[in-house]
Amino acid sequence: MTKYDDMSREELETLKAQLEEEYARFKAKGLKLNMARGKPSSAQLDLSRPMLGILGPDADLSAADGTDCRNYGVLDGLPEAKELMAAMLDDEPENVIVLGNSSLTAMYDAVARCWAFGTLGSAPWCTLPSVKWICPVPGYDRHFGVTEAFGIEMIPVPMGEDGPDMDEVERLAASDVSVKGIWCVPKYSNPGGVTYSDEVVRRLASMECAAEDFRIFWDNAYAVHHLYGETERQDTLLDIAAACRDAGTEDRYFKFASTSKVTFPGAGVAAVAASPANVAEIKRRMSAQCIGHDKLNQLRHVRFLKDAAGIAEHMRKHADIIRPKFELVARKLEEGLAGTGCGSWTTPRGGYFVSFDAPTGTASRAVALAKEAGVVMTGAGATWPYGKDPLDSNVRIAPTLPPLEELDTAMDVFVCCVKLAAVEKLLG
Amino acid sequence: MTKYDDMSREELETLKAQLEEEYARFKAKGLKLNMARGKPSSAQLDLSRPMLGILGPDADLSAADGTDCRNYGVLDGLPEAKELMAAMLDDEPENVIVLGNSSLTAMYDAVARCWAFGTLGSAPWCTLPSVKWICPVPGYDRHFGVTEAFGIEMIPVPMGEDGPDMDEVERLAASDVSVKGIWCVPKYSNPGGVTYSDEVVRRLASMECAAEDFRIFWDNAYAVHHLYGETERQDTLLDIAAACRDAGTEDRYFKFASTSKVTFPGAGVAAVAASPANVAEIKRRMSAQCIGHDKLNQLRHVRFLKDAAGIAEHMRKHADIIRPKFELVARKLEEGLAGTGCGSWTTPRGGYFVSFDAPTGTASRAVALAKEAGVVMTGAGATWPYGKDPLDSNVRIAPTLPPLEELDTAMDVFVCCVKLAAVEKLLG
C-alpha cells in the first residue's frame, strides 16, 4: 500500500470517498460491538463454571487447619489460599495477604493507607504539600484513576520495549522528595503487552529515591496470562521482591495480583505480597477495616485451581480461546494498515490488550467514528493520566470480549475509521 | 441471697473460701469455652448451607436485567440485590449501594473517604486540627477501632434504656465543630440490646450540629435479629432516613447492614443506604476503588433469601437456636447473682449480646479469672473507647457460639468468677 503521507491531494480525496462509502456501509449495519474493556468472554467464563459446584450444600467447609470457613475471622487469608496466591505472586505464602474480590481495591486501599497514615513511620501523605507519581504511558486508566482521586500529581514517562524509560524514572525518583510511587504492570503490560526486562526491574529496585517511602505498585495482573503454551513463547519476569532484597530496598514494593481473569471478574480473589515489615503494617491497619475476607470463595478457588500447575493448565484453556482473537487483530491491522503509515501496534505474547498508535492527532476522531458505527473502543486518551494523550494517538484495543466473528467485523470498522481519520487529517 | 455489701468480714472470708473451692473445681476441668465474640454457632451456619447449592455449575448466572454476574461491572449492586438489602435497611432500593462482605469495611471506608476528601463539599477531615466522635457506651469495640485508627478523639456518652443520653449528645454536637459523628447500633444494640426510642431517633435527626458534615453512622447490624417470633415481643425502630428527611437533615446519616449474621459471616453481603446526594458521592468516590463487588454472591443471596418475608422466616430459625441460649444466660445470672448486688445485666429481645455490669473495679479481674479457668470472655473494657472502662465494670456476654451445654458450664464459671472478684474487692 502507498504511504498516505506520500499521496497527492487528489489521491487522498479519492481515498476519502472510498473510505466514507465503506464507513457508510458499516454504519448501515447497525452494529453493536464492544472492544472497550479487558473483559473475558462468555466462553472463558464458562471454563470456571465447575468451580461453582465445588462448595455445594454438603461440602466440607473447613480449611486444612480446621477453620470453619463460614464464620468470622482469618484477616490475612486461609493458609492454602495464601499458598495459591503466592504461586501467582511469585512469592512465599508468609509474605502474602489474601484479600477480597479486587486488586484495584487492594491498590486503592494501599494508597489510602499511605494517605491517611504514612507507611513504616513516614508522614501521612495527606499532610504533605504535594504528592507526585510516576505513570508509565500508555498505561492502565484505573491506576491513574486511583492517584487522581487523591489529587496526586501524575507524571507520564514513556514506555519502551522493555519497560518504562528508566533514565527518566530514575531522574524523577532521585530529584523530587514528593515523588512517592510508580504504577507498574510489569508483565504483558496494559495496554502495550510489554514485559519489563531484568535490567529494568533491577534499576527500579536499586534506584536512588528522594522519598524514603517511595513505593513501586507492582500490579502483576497478567502474571499467568500467556497467549502461547510453549515456554519459549512466554515472557518471564524478574521478581521485584528478590530484586529489592538484593538491592537492600526490601520495603519498596507492593505486589498485587488477582484471579479476576483466571476465574470470575468480580467474584475472584485478590492478594498483595510485600516485605515482612509491610505485611505486618498492612495487617495492623487492615484489622480496623476488616475482620476477614470471603473465606468460602478462597476455599472454592483453592479446591478448583489447586496450585501453580492447576493455574497454568486452566490458563492454557483461556489462551486457546483468546489467542485466535489476538491473531485476528494482528492480521486485520497488518492487512488493513501495513505500509499506509496510518498506525503502529504491538503484538503481545500475553495479557489482554493491543496498544495501537494512530497518526498524531487522529485517535479521538477514529474512536468517535467507530463509536458512531456501533463499535465501542476504550476512549482515546484513557491510557494517559487525566485521560489526556498529548499526541492524541494511542488507542487501547481489547479483543477478548467479543466472539471471533464479531471481532472480525469490529476490526474492519476500526481499521476503516483509523484510515478515514488519517485522511481527514491530511486533507486538513 | 444476702447482699455482699451487707456481709461481715467473716462471712465474706467464708464465702471467699467456698468460691475459691468452686473455682478450683472448674479450673481442674481444663475447660476451653468461648463467649468472646458475636459469632453464630455451627448449627446456625448450617441453616444457610442450602444457599451454597443455588449457584451450581449449570445455574443461570444472569441477573434479572440480563447482567452476566460472572463478569466485571455493576458498581452499586444488582437491582435485585439492592431490593433485598433495602428490605434489611428499611429503605428504597435506589438509596442502597450493595457492597462486599463486611459492613465494618463499609463503615471504615465511609470514614476514610471523609478523612481524605471531606463530604458534600466539606474540608477533608485529615486537614482539620481535631476530629471528635460521640461514642455511646457500652458500645461496639470494632466501631471504636475504626475511629481510633484515624486518630479521632472519642467521647463516651452513656447509653440509657432508650438510647444514648440525648441531652449530652445534643450538647456535644451543638457546641463543638470538631465533633463530626456518632456511632449508633440503634436496634438491639451491641452490647446492651437497647433499641432507640422514636424520640431519640427524632432528636438525633433534628439536633443542632456545629459541624455541617456531622454524620450519624447508623449500624443497623441487628435489624432483623429478633429472639422472639411474636410481633409484640419484637422491638421496632423508627427509620433514621425518614426522621432526617422530616427534620430537613437528609444528608446526616449513613445506614449500614449486612447478612453476616443472616447467612455466613465473612461470606455475606453488606450494604449502605443514604440520601441521594450521599449515594451519588459514595458511588463517585468508590468508582476509583472498585469496579464492582461480588455479584455471584449477591445473586446467591437473592435467590436464597428472596425478600423481606424470606429473611424473616430464615431469622426465625436462627432465633429458635439462639433464644434458649439467651434464656439460659438470664437464668444463670438470676440464679447465681440475684440479691447479691454483684451485678446487673440486660435481657434483650434480639441481637447478639447481653451487657453485664459487675461491681465497680471488678470486671477485669472477673474476666481474667474466667480466662484462667478456660472461659474466654470479651476483654473487660472492650465496650469502651480505647478499651478503657473507667469503672472497670462492663462485660459483654456473647452467648451464641457455644453449644447450649457448653454455655451452661461457661456461665457457671462466669458467675463464680464475678462473685469471687466481688468478694476479693470487698475484702480489699
mmCIF file of N, CA, C and O in Angstrom, chain A residues 38-40 42 45-46 49 52-53 55 57-59 61 70-72 101 104-105 108-109 115-117 126 142 146 149 260-261 264-267 288-294 296 300, chain B residues 38-40 42 45-46 49 52-53 55 57-59 61 70-72 101 104-105 108-109 115-117 126 142 146 149 260-261 264-267 288-294 296 300:
data_model
loop_
_atom_site.group_PDB
_atom_site.id
_atom_site.type_symbol
_atom_site.label_atom_id
_atom_site.label_comp_id
_atom_site.label_asym_id
_atom_site.label_seq_id
_atom_site.Cartn_x
_atom_site.Cartn_y
_atom_site.Cartn_z
ATOM 1 N N GLY A 38 -11.135 -4.783 29.124
ATOM 2 C CA GLY A 38 -10.479 -6.080 29.163
ATOM 3 C C GLY A 38 -11.304 -7.101 29.900
ATOM 4 O O GLY A 38 -10.936 -7.540 30.979
ATOM 5 N N LYS A 39 -12.427 -7.456 29.287
ATOM 6 C CA LYS A 39 -13.303 -8.425 29.937
ATOM 7 C C LYS A 39 -13.161 -9.790 29.285
ATOM 8 O O LYS A 39 -13.117 -9.891 28.056
ATOM 9 N N PRO A 40 -13.141 -10.852 30.069
ATOM 10 C CA PRO A 40 -13.186 -12.185 29.478
ATOM 11 C C PRO A 40 -14.514 -12.394 28.754
ATOM 12 O O PRO A 40 -15.530 -11.794 29.118
ATOM 13 N N SER A 42 -17.721 -14.798 27.366
ATOM 14 C CA SER A 42 -18.598 -15.783 27.985
ATOM 15 C C SER A 42 -17.979 -17.179 27.924
ATOM 16 O O SER A 42 -18.051 -17.945 28.892
ATOM 17 N N LEU A 45 -15.516 -17.499 30.655
ATOM 18 C CA LEU A 45 -16.155 -17.608 31.970
ATOM 19 C C LEU A 45 -16.703 -19.014 32.189
ATOM 20 O O LEU A 45 -16.700 -19.521 33.311
ATOM 21 N N ASP A 46 -17.147 -19.623 31.096
ATOM 22 C CA ASP A 46 -17.656 -20.990 31.214
ATOM 23 C C ASP A 46 -16.586 -21.957 31.737
ATOM 24 O O ASP A 46 -16.913 -22.959 32.378
ATOM 25 N N ARG A 49 -17.021 -22.493 35.392
ATOM 26 C CA ARG A 49 -18.312 -22.933 35.940
ATOM 27 C C ARG A 49 -18.177 -24.108 36.912
ATOM 28 O O ARG A 49 -18.831 -24.121 37.964
ATOM 29 N N LEU A 52 -18.149 -23.558 40.645
ATOM 30 C CA LEU A 52 -19.372 -23.250 41.393
ATOM 31 C C LEU A 52 -19.977 -24.494 42.034
ATOM 32 O O LEU A 52 -20.795 -24.390 42.946
ATOM 33 N N GLY A 53 -19.573 -25.659 41.543
ATOM 34 C CA GLY A 53 -20.114 -26.890 42.125
ATOM 35 C C GLY A 53 -19.272 -27.423 43.268
ATOM 36 O O GLY A 53 -19.653 -28.383 43.948
ATOM 37 N N LEU A 55 -18.224 -26.098 46.207
ATOM 38 C CA LEU A 55 -18.739 -25.918 47.576
ATOM 39 C C LEU A 55 -20.256 -26.018 47.570
ATOM 40 O O LEU A 55 -20.953 -25.015 47.670
ATOM 41 N N PRO A 57 -24.006 -27.710 49.064
ATOM 42 C CA PRO A 57 -24.630 -27.710 50.396
ATOM 43 C C PRO A 57 -24.021 -28.730 51.353
ATOM 44 O O PRO A 57 -24.052 -28.534 52.567
ATOM 45 N N ASP A 58 -23.456 -29.799 50.807
ATOM 46 C CA ASP A 58 -22.939 -30.844 51.697
ATOM 47 C C ASP A 58 -21.420 -30.858 51.766
ATOM 48 O O ASP A 58 -20.827 -31.766 52.346
ATOM 49 N N ALA A 59 -20.797 -29.849 51.175
ATOM 50 C CA ALA A 59 -19.333 -29.838 51.116
ATOM 51 C C ALA A 59 -18.720 -29.668 52.496
ATOM 52 O O ALA A 59 -19.338 -29.102 53.402
ATOM 53 N N LEU A 61 -16.631 -27.637 54.629
ATOM 54 C CA LEU A 61 -16.354 -26.202 54.535
ATOM 55 C C LEU A 61 -15.241 -25.780 55.501
ATOM 56 O O LEU A 61 -15.142 -24.619 55.880
ATOM 57 N N ARG A 70 -17.086 -20.692 57.126
ATOM 58 C CA ARG A 70 -18.364 -19.974 57.095
ATOM 59 C C ARG A 70 -18.408 -18.855 58.116
ATOM 60 O O ARG A 70 -19.293 -18.011 58.082
ATOM 61 N N ASN A 71 -17.509 -18.883 59.096
ATOM 62 C CA ASN A 71 -17.628 -17.949 60.212
ATOM 63 C C ASN A 71 -16.622 -16.805 60.099
ATOM 64 O O ASN A 71 -15.867 -16.724 59.140
ATOM 65 N N TYR A 72 -16.680 -15.886 61.042
ATOM 66 C CA TYR A 72 -15.783 -14.734 61.063
ATOM 67 C C TYR A 72 -14.326 -15.148 61.205
ATOM 68 O O TYR A 72 -14.026 -16.220 61.718
ATOM 69 N N ASN A 101 -12.322 -9.283 46.441
ATOM 70 C CA ASN A 101 -12.522 -9.679 45.053
ATOM 71 C C ASN A 101 -11.769 -8.813 44.053
ATOM 72 O O ASN A 101 -11.938 -9.005 42.858
ATOM 73 N N LEU A 104 -7.811 -3.931 42.294
ATOM 74 C CA LEU A 104 -7.950 -2.469 42.236
ATOM 75 C C LEU A 104 -8.235 -1.921 43.631
ATOM 76 O O LEU A 104 -7.639 -0.935 44.065
ATOM 77 N N THR A 105 -9.147 -2.573 44.341
ATOM 78 C CA THR A 105 -9.440 -2.171 45.716
ATOM 79 C C THR A 105 -8.191 -2.292 46.579
ATOM 80 O O THR A 105 -7.911 -1.414 47.410
ATOM 81 N N TYR A 108 -6.002 0.700 45.683
ATOM 82 C CA TYR A 108 -6.607 1.934 46.218
ATOM 83 C C TYR A 108 -6.407 1.991 47.733
ATOM 84 O O TYR A 108 -5.996 3.013 48.274
ATOM 85 N N ASP A 109 -6.692 0.879 48.392
ATOM 86 C CA ASP A 109 -6.571 0.850 49.856
ATOM 87 C C ASP A 109 -5.122 1.067 50.291
ATOM 88 O O ASP A 109 -4.874 1.706 51.326
ATOM 89 N N TRP A 115 -1.924 7.543 52.481
ATOM 90 C CA TRP A 115 -2.504 8.888 52.517
ATOM 91 C C TRP A 115 -2.867 9.292 53.946
ATOM 92 O O TRP A 115 -2.518 10.367 54.414
ATOM 93 N N ALA A 116 -3.556 8.395 54.643
ATOM 94 C CA ALA A 116 -4.057 8.730 55.982
ATOM 95 C C ALA A 116 -3.000 8.552 57.064
ATOM 96 O O ALA A 116 -2.983 9.305 58.044
ATOM 97 N N PHE A 117 -2.125 7.559 56.888
ATOM 98 C CA PHE A 117 -1.258 7.169 57.998
ATOM 99 C C PHE A 117 0.243 7.249 57.688
ATOM 100 O O PHE A 117 1.059 7.065 58.586
ATOM 101 N N CYS A 126 -1.277 12.787 53.248
ATOM 102 C CA CYS A 126 -2.261 13.876 53.230
ATOM 103 C C CYS A 126 -1.724 15.133 53.913
ATOM 104 O O CYS A 126 -2.294 16.212 53.752
ATOM 105 N N ARG A 142 -7.439 2.768 35.165
ATOM 106 C CA ARG A 142 -7.915 2.681 36.556
ATOM 107 C C ARG A 142 -6.790 2.946 37.560
ATOM 108 O O ARG A 142 -7.052 3.400 38.668
ATOM 109 N N VAL A 146 -6.992 6.006 40.493
ATOM 110 C CA VAL A 146 -6.708 5.948 41.930
ATOM 111 C C VAL A 146 -5.891 7.162 42.345
ATOM 112 O O VAL A 146 -6.252 7.887 43.279
ATOM 113 N N ALA A 149 -7.821 10.357 42.174
ATOM 114 C CA ALA A 149 -8.810 10.515 43.247
ATOM 115 C C ALA A 149 -8.197 11.207 44.467
ATOM 116 O O ALA A 149 -8.861 11.984 45.143
ATOM 117 N N SER A 260 -9.127 -12.451 38.898
ATOM 118 C CA SER A 260 -10.238 -11.873 38.138
ATOM 119 C C SER A 260 -10.296 -12.399 36.708
ATOM 120 O O SER A 260 -11.368 -12.668 36.189
ATOM 121 N N LYS A 261 -9.138 -12.509 36.083
ATOM 122 C CA LYS A 261 -9.115 -13.014 34.704
ATOM 123 C C LYS A 261 -8.610 -14.448 34.663
ATOM 124 O O LYS A 261 -8.088 -14.911 33.666
ATOM 125 N N PHE A 264 -13.484 -15.685 37.833
ATOM 126 C CA PHE A 264 -14.562 -14.742 37.526
ATOM 127 C C PHE A 264 -14.194 -13.318 37.937
ATOM 128 O O PHE A 264 -13.910 -13.072 39.114
ATOM 129 N N PRO A 265 -14.227 -12.380 37.011
ATOM 130 C CA PRO A 265 -14.007 -10.985 37.404
ATOM 131 C C PRO A 265 -15.125 -10.563 38.356
ATOM 132 O O PRO A 265 -16.298 -10.794 38.076
ATOM 133 N N GLY A 266 -14.773 -9.992 39.450
ATOM 134 C CA GLY A 266 -15.773 -9.571 40.420
ATOM 135 C C GLY A 266 -16.075 -10.649 41.445
ATOM 136 O O GLY A 266 -16.550 -10.352 42.532
ATOM 137 N N ALA A 267 -15.821 -11.893 41.110
ATOM 138 C CA ALA A 267 -16.044 -12.966 42.080
ATOM 139 C C ALA A 267 -14.778 -13.793 42.233
ATOM 140 O O ALA A 267 -14.828 -14.992 42.498
ATOM 141 N N ALA A 288 -8.478 -2.750 61.441
ATOM 142 C CA ALA A 288 -9.533 -1.792 61.792
ATOM 143 C C ALA A 288 -10.635 -1.773 60.735
ATOM 144 O O ALA A 288 -11.737 -1.294 60.999
ATOM 145 N N GLN A 289 -10.323 -2.265 59.557
ATOM 146 C CA GLN A 289 -11.239 -2.154 58.407
ATOM 147 C C GLN A 289 -12.002 -3.441 58.158
ATOM 148 O O GLN A 289 -13.050 -3.436 57.506
ATOM 149 N N CYS A 290 -11.515 -4.532 58.684
ATOM 150 C CA CYS A 290 -11.966 -5.828 58.186
ATOM 151 C C CYS A 290 -11.739 -6.906 59.224
ATOM 152 O O CYS A 290 -10.724 -6.906 59.927
ATOM 153 N N ILE A 291 -12.689 -7.830 59.352
ATOM 154 C CA ILE A 291 -12.483 -8.984 60.231
ATOM 155 C C ILE A 291 -11.842 -10.111 59.431
ATOM 156 O O ILE A 291 -11.000 -10.844 59.918
ATOM 157 N N GLY A 292 -12.260 -10.236 58.201
ATOM 158 C CA GLY A 292 -11.697 -11.251 57.317
ATOM 159 C C GLY A 292 -12.406 -11.175 55.980
ATOM 160 O O GLY A 292 -13.554 -10.713 55.903
ATOM 161 N N HIS A 293 -11.736 -11.600 54.940
ATOM 162 C CA HIS A 293 -12.374 -11.600 53.624
ATOM 163 C C HIS A 293 -13.145 -12.904 53.406
ATOM 164 O O HIS A 293 -13.284 -13.695 54.325
ATOM 165 N N ASP A 294 -13.655 -13.084 52.214
ATOM 166 C CA ASP A 294 -14.572 -14.196 51.946
ATOM 167 C C ASP A 294 -13.797 -15.514 51.875
ATOM 168 O O ASP A 294 -13.229 -15.866 50.841
ATOM 169 N N LEU A 296 -15.011 -18.577 52.081
ATOM 170 C CA LEU A 296 -15.635 -19.605 51.252
ATOM 171 C C LEU A 296 -15.159 -19.458 49.811
ATOM 172 O O LEU A 296 -14.889 -20.445 49.126
ATOM 173 N N ARG A 300 -13.153 -22.166 47.620
ATOM 174 C CA ARG A 300 -13.619 -22.513 46.275
ATOM 175 C C ARG A 300 -12.462 -22.444 45.277
ATOM 176 O O ARG A 300 -12.258 -23.346 44.459
ATOM 177 N N GLY B 38 -19.338 -12.192 68.950
ATOM 178 C CA GLY B 38 -20.691 -12.432 68.480
ATOM 179 C C GLY B 38 -20.712 -13.262 67.215
ATOM 180 O O GLY B 38 -21.052 -12.770 66.154
ATOM 181 N N LYS B 39 -20.320 -14.502 67.377
ATOM 182 C CA LYS B 39 -20.273 -15.398 66.216
ATOM 183 C C LYS B 39 -21.459 -16.338 66.228
ATOM 184 O O LYS B 39 -21.800 -16.895 67.277
ATOM 185 N N PRO B 40 -22.064 -16.582 65.085
ATOM 186 C CA PRO B 40 -23.101 -17.604 65.012
ATOM 187 C C PRO B 40 -22.488 -18.983 65.293
ATOM 188 O O PRO B 40 -21.313 -19.207 65.028
ATOM 189 N N SER B 42 -22.286 -23.173 64.836
ATOM 190 C CA SER B 42 -22.271 -24.079 63.693
ATOM 191 C C SER B 42 -23.694 -24.444 63.247
ATOM 192 O O SER B 42 -23.984 -24.511 62.056
ATOM 193 N N LEU B 45 -25.050 -21.697 61.202
ATOM 194 C CA LEU B 45 -24.431 -21.647 59.881
ATOM 195 C C LEU B 45 -25.005 -22.724 58.966
ATOM 196 O O LEU B 45 -25.153 -22.517 57.759
ATOM 197 N N ASP B 46 -25.363 -23.858 59.577
ATOM 198 C CA ASP B 46 -25.957 -24.925 58.778
ATOM 199 C C ASP B 46 -27.256 -24.484 58.099
ATOM 200 O O ASP B 46 -27.621 -25.002 57.048
ATOM 201 N N ARG B 49 -26.612 -23.495 54.580
ATOM 202 C CA ARG B 49 -25.942 -24.420 53.661
ATOM 203 C C ARG B 49 -26.672 -24.544 52.316
ATOM 204 O O ARG B 49 -26.030 -24.561 51.265
ATOM 205 N N LEU B 52 -25.564 -22.591 49.277
ATOM 206 C CA LEU B 52 -24.373 -22.958 48.508
ATOM 207 C C LEU B 52 -24.718 -23.806 47.286
ATOM 208 O O LEU B 52 -23.916 -23.926 46.361
ATOM 209 N N GLY B 53 -25.909 -24.378 47.291
ATOM 210 C CA GLY B 53 -26.298 -25.184 46.145
ATOM 211 C C GLY B 53 -27.036 -24.395 45.072
ATOM 212 O O GLY B 53 -27.330 -24.911 43.995
ATOM 213 N N LEU B 55 -26.219 -21.644 43.271
ATOM 214 C CA LEU B 55 -25.487 -21.313 42.042
ATOM 215 C C LEU B 55 -24.524 -22.444 41.704
ATOM 216 O O LEU B 55 -23.325 -22.340 41.919
ATOM 217 N N PRO B 57 -22.881 -25.392 38.912
ATOM 218 C CA PRO B 57 -22.190 -25.250 37.627
ATOM 219 C C PRO B 57 -23.138 -24.971 36.456
ATOM 220 O O PRO B 57 -22.721 -24.360 35.480
ATOM 221 N N ASP B 58 -24.376 -25.408 36.575
ATOM 222 C CA ASP B 58 -25.288 -25.233 35.446
ATOM 223 C C ASP B 58 -26.322 -24.135 35.683
ATOM 224 O O ASP B 58 -27.259 -23.962 34.908
ATOM 225 N N ALA B 59 -26.155 -23.391 36.757
ATOM 226 C CA ALA B 59 -27.152 -22.376 37.113
ATOM 227 C C ALA B 59 -27.183 -21.238 36.097
ATOM 228 O O ALA B 59 -26.193 -20.963 35.416
ATOM 229 N N LEU B 61 -26.707 -17.727 35.515
ATOM 230 C CA LEU B 61 -25.903 -16.762 36.280
ATOM 231 C C LEU B 61 -26.170 -15.332 35.839
ATOM 232 O O LEU B 61 -25.352 -14.437 36.035
ATOM 233 N N ARG B 70 -21.008 -13.092 36.264
ATOM 234 C CA ARG B 70 -19.635 -13.602 36.338
ATOM 235 C C ARG B 70 -18.616 -12.559 35.918
ATOM 236 O O ARG B 70 -17.430 -12.716 36.161
ATOM 237 N N ASN B 71 -19.041 -11.533 35.220
ATOM 238 C CA ASN B 71 -18.087 -10.611 34.615
ATOM 239 C C ASN B 71 -17.972 -9.312 35.412
ATOM 240 O O ASN B 71 -18.644 -9.128 36.419
ATOM 241 N N TYR B 72 -17.104 -8.427 34.965
ATOM 242 C CA TYR B 72 -16.887 -7.137 35.626
ATOM 243 C C TYR B 72 -18.149 -6.271 35.615
ATOM 244 O O TYR B 72 -19.010 -6.426 34.762
ATOM 245 N N ASN B 101 -18.289 -8.003 51.547
ATOM 246 C CA ASN B 101 -18.707 -8.969 52.552
ATOM 247 C C ASN B 101 -18.793 -8.404 53.958
ATOM 248 O O ASN B 101 -19.026 -9.151 54.895
ATOM 249 N N LEU B 104 -18.368 -3.633 58.406
ATOM 250 C CA LEU B 104 -17.259 -2.943 59.063
ATOM 251 C C LEU B 104 -16.395 -2.232 58.022
ATOM 252 O O LEU B 104 -16.036 -1.059 58.190
ATOM 253 N N THR B 105 -16.106 -2.930 56.940
ATOM 254 C CA THR B 105 -15.352 -2.316 55.845
ATOM 255 C C THR B 105 -16.119 -1.123 55.275
ATOM 256 O O THR B 105 -15.529 -0.079 54.981
ATOM 257 N N TYR B 108 -15.662 1.707 57.808
ATOM 258 C CA TYR B 108 -14.273 2.202 57.756
ATOM 259 C C TYR B 108 -14.082 3.024 56.486
ATOM 260 O O TYR B 108 -13.535 4.134 56.534
ATOM 261 N N ASP B 109 -14.536 2.492 55.365
ATOM 262 C CA ASP B 109 -14.352 3.198 54.087
ATOM 263 C C ASP B 109 -15.091 4.533 54.086
ATOM 264 O O ASP B 109 -14.610 5.513 53.508
ATOM 265 N N TRP B 115 -12.246 11.353 55.591
ATOM 266 C CA TRP B 115 -10.903 11.712 56.037
ATOM 267 C C TRP B 115 -10.082 12.297 54.880
ATOM 268 O O TRP B 115 -9.458 13.346 55.004
ATOM 269 N N ALA B 116 -10.126 11.619 53.761
ATOM 270 C CA ALA B 116 -9.281 12.028 52.626
ATOM 271 C C ALA B 116 -9.906 13.144 51.802
ATOM 272 O O ALA B 116 -9.195 13.988 51.259
ATOM 273 N N PHE B 117 -11.236 13.145 51.704
ATOM 274 C CA PHE B 117 -11.892 14.021 50.731
ATOM 275 C C PHE B 117 -12.916 14.981 51.330
ATOM 276 O O PHE B 117 -13.422 15.856 50.632
ATOM 277 N N CYS B 126 -8.831 15.077 57.338
ATOM 278 C CA CYS B 126 -7.395 14.974 57.645
ATOM 279 C C CYS B 126 -6.736 16.353 57.687
ATOM 280 O O CYS B 126 -5.629 16.484 58.189
ATOM 281 N N ARG B 142 -15.298 -2.728 67.667
ATOM 282 C CA ARG B 142 -14.758 -2.515 66.317
ATOM 283 C C ARG B 142 -15.142 -1.134 65.766
ATOM 284 O O ARG B 142 -14.440 -0.581 64.933
ATOM 285 N N VAL B 146 -12.277 1.702 64.481
ATOM 286 C CA VAL B 146 -12.224 2.497 63.242
ATOM 287 C C VAL B 146 -11.842 3.938 63.564
ATOM 288 O O VAL B 146 -10.894 4.492 62.987
ATOM 289 N N ALA B 149 -8.290 4.278 64.721
ATOM 290 C CA ALA B 149 -7.294 4.141 63.651
ATOM 291 C C ALA B 149 -6.988 5.484 63.004
ATOM 292 O O ALA B 149 -5.855 5.747 62.605
ATOM 293 N N SER B 260 -24.183 -10.783 57.423
ATOM 294 C CA SER B 260 -23.163 -11.581 58.122
ATOM 295 C C SER B 260 -23.780 -12.529 59.144
ATOM 296 O O SER B 260 -23.354 -13.665 59.270
ATOM 297 N N LYS B 261 -24.778 -12.056 59.879
ATOM 298 C CA LYS B 261 -25.418 -12.918 60.868
ATOM 299 C C LYS B 261 -26.788 -13.376 60.380
ATOM 300 O O LYS B 261 -27.673 -13.701 61.169
ATOM 301 N N PHE B 264 -23.718 -16.146 56.084
ATOM 302 C CA PHE B 264 -22.379 -16.515 56.548
ATOM 303 C C PHE B 264 -21.547 -15.276 56.886
ATOM 304 O O PHE B 264 -21.355 -14.429 56.022
ATOM 305 N N PRO B 265 -21.027 -15.186 58.105
ATOM 306 C CA PRO B 265 -20.113 -14.075 58.404
ATOM 307 C C PRO B 265 -18.868 -14.218 57.533
ATOM 308 O O PRO B 265 -18.284 -15.293 57.462
ATOM 309 N N GLY B 266 -18.499 -13.159 56.884
ATOM 310 C CA GLY B 266 -17.331 -13.218 56.016
ATOM 311 C C GLY B 266 -17.674 -13.598 54.592
ATOM 312 O O GLY B 266 -16.927 -13.300 53.676
ATOM 313 N N ALA B 267 -18.805 -14.249 54.390
ATOM 314 C CA ALA B 267 -19.217 -14.587 53.028
ATOM 315 C C ALA B 267 -20.638 -14.088 52.778
ATOM 316 O O ALA B 267 -21.391 -14.671 52.016
ATOM 317 N N ALA B 288 -13.308 4.883 41.956
ATOM 318 C CA ALA B 288 -11.848 4.829 41.860
ATOM 319 C C ALA B 288 -11.292 3.600 42.578
ATOM 320 O O ALA B 288 -10.157 3.201 42.345
ATOM 321 N N GLN B 289 -12.089 3.022 43.449
ATOM 322 C CA GLN B 289 -11.622 1.952 44.331
ATOM 323 C C GLN B 289 -12.046 0.570 43.851
ATOM 324 O O GLN B 289 -11.465 -0.441 44.240
ATOM 325 N N CYS B 290 -13.046 0.537 42.999
ATOM 326 C CA CYS B 290 -13.762 -0.717 42.799
ATOM 327 C C CYS B 290 -14.471 -0.703 41.446
ATOM 328 O O CYS B 290 -15.018 0.328 41.044
ATOM 329 N N ILE B 291 -14.447 -1.840 40.760
ATOM 330 C CA ILE B 291 -15.232 -1.952 39.523
ATOM 331 C C ILE B 291 -16.629 -2.473 39.857
ATOM 332 O O ILE B 291 -17.617 -2.060 39.270
ATOM 333 N N GLY B 292 -16.679 -3.365 40.800
ATOM 334 C CA GLY B 292 -17.960 -3.912 41.243
ATOM 335 C C GLY B 292 -17.686 -4.964 42.310
ATOM 336 O O GLY B 292 -16.603 -5.545 42.344
ATOM 337 N N HIS B 293 -18.640 -5.187 43.186
ATOM 338 C CA HIS B 293 -18.461 -6.201 44.211
ATOM 339 C C HIS B 293 -18.907 -7.567 43.677
ATOM 340 O O HIS B 293 -19.211 -7.700 42.494
ATOM 341 N N ASP B 294 -18.920 -8.556 44.554
ATOM 342 C CA ASP B 294 -19.143 -9.933 44.118
ATOM 343 C C ASP B 294 -20.621 -10.155 43.757
ATOM 344 O O ASP B 294 -21.449 -10.392 44.616
ATOM 345 N N LEU B 296 -21.913 -12.633 42.010
ATOM 346 C CA LEU B 296 -22.377 -14.013 42.176
ATOM 347 C C LEU B 296 -22.877 -14.220 43.596
ATOM 348 O O LEU B 296 -23.900 -14.873 43.816
ATOM 349 N N ARG B 300 -26.591 -15.269 44.740
ATOM 350 C CA ARG B 300 -26.795 -16.376 45.679
ATOM 351 C C ARG B 300 -27.721 -15.950 46.828
ATOM 352 O O ARG B 300 -28.658 -16.660 47.197
#
